[in-house]
Protein backbone atom coordinates (compact mmCIF):
# COMPACT_ATOMS: atom_id res chain seq x y z
CA UNK A 1 107.91 109.88 119.40
CA UNK A 2 104.35 108.77 118.35
CA UNK A 3 101.33 108.83 119.78
CA UNK A 4 100.82 106.61 123.01
CA UNK A 5 104.76 106.72 123.75
CA UNK A 6 105.73 104.52 120.49
CA UNK A 7 108.24 105.60 118.09
CA UNK A 8 108.60 105.43 114.48
CA UNK A 9 111.41 105.04 112.08
CA UNK A 10 111.33 106.07 108.36
CA UNK A 11 111.71 102.96 106.17
CA UNK A 12 113.63 103.16 102.80
CA UNK A 13 111.30 102.86 99.86
CA UNK A 14 113.78 100.54 98.02
CA UNK A 15 114.03 98.61 100.99
CA UNK A 16 110.29 97.91 101.25
CA UNK A 17 109.86 97.44 97.88
CA UNK A 18 112.86 94.49 97.70
CA UNK A 19 110.76 92.89 100.77
CA UNK A 20 107.34 93.42 99.69
CA UNK A 21 106.05 95.80 102.24
CA UNK A 22 103.31 98.73 101.99
CA UNK A 23 101.07 100.21 104.41
CA UNK A 24 100.16 97.98 107.22
CA UNK A 25 102.25 95.20 106.25
CA UNK A 26 103.38 93.12 109.56
CA UNK A 27 106.83 92.71 109.74
CA UNK A 28 109.53 91.19 112.26
CA UNK A 29 113.32 92.06 112.75
CA UNK A 30 115.62 93.40 115.37
CA UNK A 31 116.66 96.97 116.32
CA UNK A 32 119.96 97.21 117.80
CA UNK A 33 119.92 93.43 118.47
CA UNK A 34 116.37 93.28 119.98
CA UNK A 35 113.67 91.30 118.50
CA UNK A 36 110.49 93.33 117.64
CA UNK A 37 107.45 92.45 115.48
CA UNK A 38 105.44 95.37 114.42
CA UNK A 39 104.13 97.06 111.35
CA UNK A 40 105.06 99.63 108.42
CA UNK A 41 102.32 102.50 107.67
CA UNK A 42 102.43 105.74 105.30
CA UNK A 43 102.27 108.39 107.64
CA UNK A 44 102.89 111.85 105.94
CA UNK A 45 103.81 110.95 102.53
CA UNK A 46 106.38 108.13 103.87
CA UNK A 47 106.79 104.79 104.91
CA UNK A 48 107.55 104.06 108.89
CA UNK A 49 107.96 101.41 111.14
CA UNK A 50 106.02 101.45 114.34
CA UNK A 51 108.66 100.83 117.25
CA UNK A 52 107.00 99.91 120.58
CA UNK A 53 108.39 101.65 123.81
CA UNK A 54 109.32 98.74 125.39
CA UNK A 55 111.47 97.47 122.15
CA UNK A 56 113.31 100.78 122.60
CA UNK A 57 114.12 100.14 126.10
CA UNK A 58 114.91 96.72 125.83
CA UNK A 59 117.06 97.71 123.05
CA UNK A 60 118.83 100.38 125.42
CA UNK A 61 118.24 103.10 123.26
CA UNK A 62 116.33 106.58 123.49
CA UNK A 63 114.32 108.97 121.40
CA UNK A 64 116.84 110.34 118.44
CA UNK A 65 119.42 107.43 118.92
CA UNK A 66 120.76 105.85 115.76
CA UNK A 67 119.89 102.40 115.61
CA UNK A 68 120.34 99.44 113.28
CA UNK A 69 117.43 97.69 111.87
CA UNK A 70 116.86 94.21 110.36
CA UNK A 71 113.16 93.90 108.57
CA UNK A 72 111.22 91.03 106.90
CA UNK A 73 107.68 90.32 106.11
CA UNK A 74 106.00 88.81 109.02
CA UNK A 75 103.83 85.90 107.96
CA UNK A 76 103.16 84.20 111.06
CA UNK A 77 99.91 84.72 112.61
CA UNK A 78 99.63 86.91 115.71
CA UNK A 79 98.44 85.54 119.18
CA UNK A 80 94.95 87.53 118.68
CA UNK A 81 94.53 86.16 115.01
CA UNK A 82 94.80 82.72 116.07
């Protein structure tokens, strides 16, 4: 779990390089079939994906569960950026 009730998943460096993700890159994809939009960030020397608590709940998952994640860079503006 992360601060505020969210969670993080470590991102494979090879995957991050292939899609061009680095610290604070906005990404989107699916977590066990549930769509998400988030950021990757450097944390403790590793790259992690921030997972919102609501995404985990919608996917029917709990802390510690193994999940399947798809990820790509999210170039679409966010609502607050428009």
